[in-house]
Coordinates of C-alpha atoms in Angstrom, one line a residue:
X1 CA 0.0 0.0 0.0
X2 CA 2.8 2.5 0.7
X3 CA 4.9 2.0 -2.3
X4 CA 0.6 3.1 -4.2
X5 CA 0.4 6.1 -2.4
X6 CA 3.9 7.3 -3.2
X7 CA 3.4 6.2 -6.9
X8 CA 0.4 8.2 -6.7
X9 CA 2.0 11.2 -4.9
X10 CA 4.9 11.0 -7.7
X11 CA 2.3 11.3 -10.6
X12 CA 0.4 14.0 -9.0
X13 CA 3.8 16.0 -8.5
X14 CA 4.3 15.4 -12.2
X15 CA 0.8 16.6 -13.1
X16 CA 1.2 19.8 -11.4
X17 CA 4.7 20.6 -12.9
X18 CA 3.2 19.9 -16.7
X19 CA 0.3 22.0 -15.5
X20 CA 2.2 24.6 -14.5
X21 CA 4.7 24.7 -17.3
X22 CA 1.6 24.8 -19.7
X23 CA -0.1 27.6 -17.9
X24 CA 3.1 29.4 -17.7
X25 CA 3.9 29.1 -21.4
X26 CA 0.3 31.0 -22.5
X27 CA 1.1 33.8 -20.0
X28 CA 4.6 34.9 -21.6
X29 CA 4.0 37.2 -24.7
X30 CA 6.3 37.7 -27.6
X31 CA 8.4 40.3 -26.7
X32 CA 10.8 42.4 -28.8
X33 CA 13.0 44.9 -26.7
X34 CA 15.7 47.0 -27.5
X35 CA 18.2 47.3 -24.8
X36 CA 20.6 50.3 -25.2
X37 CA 23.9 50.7 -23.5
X38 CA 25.8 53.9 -23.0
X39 CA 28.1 52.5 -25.3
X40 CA 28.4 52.9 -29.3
X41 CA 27.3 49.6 -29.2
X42 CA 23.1 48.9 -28.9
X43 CA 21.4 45.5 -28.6
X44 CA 18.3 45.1 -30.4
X45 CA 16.2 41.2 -28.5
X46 CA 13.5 39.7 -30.2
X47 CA 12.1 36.7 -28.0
X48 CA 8.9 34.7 -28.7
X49 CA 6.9 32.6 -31.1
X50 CA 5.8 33.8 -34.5
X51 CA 7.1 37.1 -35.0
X52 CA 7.2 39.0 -37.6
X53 CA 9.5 41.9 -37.7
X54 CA 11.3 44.3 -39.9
X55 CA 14.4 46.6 -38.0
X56 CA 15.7 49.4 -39.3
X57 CA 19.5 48.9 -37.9
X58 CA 22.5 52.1 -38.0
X59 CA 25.2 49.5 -38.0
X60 CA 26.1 49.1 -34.7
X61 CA 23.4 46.9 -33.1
X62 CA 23.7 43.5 -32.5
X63 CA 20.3 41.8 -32.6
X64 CA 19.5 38.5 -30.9
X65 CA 16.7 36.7 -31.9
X66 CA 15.5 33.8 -29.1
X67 CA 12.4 31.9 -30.3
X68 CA 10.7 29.7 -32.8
X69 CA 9.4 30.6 -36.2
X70 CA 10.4 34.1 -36.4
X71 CA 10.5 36.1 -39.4
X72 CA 12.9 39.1 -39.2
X73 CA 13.9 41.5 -41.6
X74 CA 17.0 43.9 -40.8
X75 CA 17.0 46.4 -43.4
X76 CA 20.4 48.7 -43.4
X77 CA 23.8 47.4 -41.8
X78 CA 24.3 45.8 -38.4
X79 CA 27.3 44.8 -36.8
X80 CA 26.3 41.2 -35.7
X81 CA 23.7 38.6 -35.5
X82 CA 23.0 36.1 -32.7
X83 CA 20.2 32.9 -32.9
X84 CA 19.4 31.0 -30.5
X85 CA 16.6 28.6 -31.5
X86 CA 14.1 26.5 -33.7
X87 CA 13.0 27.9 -37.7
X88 CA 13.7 31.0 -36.9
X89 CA 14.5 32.9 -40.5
X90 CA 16.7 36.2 -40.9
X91 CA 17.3 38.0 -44.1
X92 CA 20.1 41.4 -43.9
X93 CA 20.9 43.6 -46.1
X94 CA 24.8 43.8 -44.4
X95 CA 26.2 42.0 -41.6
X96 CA 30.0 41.3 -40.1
X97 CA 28.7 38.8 -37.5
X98 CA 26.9 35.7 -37.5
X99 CA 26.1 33.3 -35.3
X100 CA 23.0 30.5 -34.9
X101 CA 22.7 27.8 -32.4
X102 CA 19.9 25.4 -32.4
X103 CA 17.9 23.8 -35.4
X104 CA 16.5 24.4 -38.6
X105 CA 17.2 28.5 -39.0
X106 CA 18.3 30.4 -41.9
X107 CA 20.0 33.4 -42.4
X108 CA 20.5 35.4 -45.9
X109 CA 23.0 38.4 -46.0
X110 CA 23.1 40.6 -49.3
X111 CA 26.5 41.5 -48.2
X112 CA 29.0 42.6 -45.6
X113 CA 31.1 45.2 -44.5
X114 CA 33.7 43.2 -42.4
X115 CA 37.0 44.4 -43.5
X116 CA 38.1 41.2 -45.1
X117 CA 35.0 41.0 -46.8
X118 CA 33.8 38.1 -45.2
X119 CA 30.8 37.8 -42.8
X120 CA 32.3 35.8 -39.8
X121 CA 30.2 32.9 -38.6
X122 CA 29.5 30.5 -36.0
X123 CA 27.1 27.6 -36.1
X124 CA 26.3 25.3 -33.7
X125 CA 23.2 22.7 -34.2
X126 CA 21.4 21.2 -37.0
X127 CA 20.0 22.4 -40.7
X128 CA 21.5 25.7 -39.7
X129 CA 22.0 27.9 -43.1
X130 CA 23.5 31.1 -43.2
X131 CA 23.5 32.0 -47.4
X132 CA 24.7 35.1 -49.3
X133 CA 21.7 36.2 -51.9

């Protein structure tokens, strides 16, 4: 009888945690934020589900994109690019700075101003694309 009740007691637990992740999940909105520093340098943060965006960028933001199944466009030139997540897809007109973690997200540059003349990348993941158009 005691190893039922704490079988029970352990599914309940479990219960409560999906429950609670679930719940949790609806009450977080899409956000895009942009955090400035006092610094040249600005970062622009796009985190959520389904968003789709177009930033005018200077060429000194970075912009972070955290999420699934965004759409961003960055028209003008920014200094780098960081993705961090799941069909997430980027197209820039000018980039130095690349970099994608996770699965299945694409990025298209027109071109880039890094002094060598090539965008520098890092990718980390799987059916990551970064392609020059």
């Amino acid at each position: 009888m005691k190893i039922m009740k704490k079988r029970i007691i352990a599914l309940t637990v479990l219960c409560l945690g999906i429950v609670t992740a679930a719940t949790a999940a609806k009450l977080i909105p899409n956000t895009a934020s942009e955090q400035k520093s006092d610094d040249k340098q600005k970062e622009i943060v796009i985190e959520g589900v389904g968003i789709s965006k177009t930033i005018e960028a200077t060429g000194d933001e970075t912009i972070r994109i955290e999420g699934t199944n965004n759409k961003i466009t960055i028209k003008g030139s920014c200094n780098a690019i960081k993705i961090e997540g799941v069909d997430n897809v980027v197209t820039v007109d000018d980039v130095k700075s690349i970099s994608v973690e996770g699965t299945g997200n694409k990025v298209n540059y027109k071109k880039t101003s890094a002094a060598d003349g090539k965008v520098i990348s890092a990718v980390a993941g799987v059916n990551n694309k970064i392609t020059k158009i």
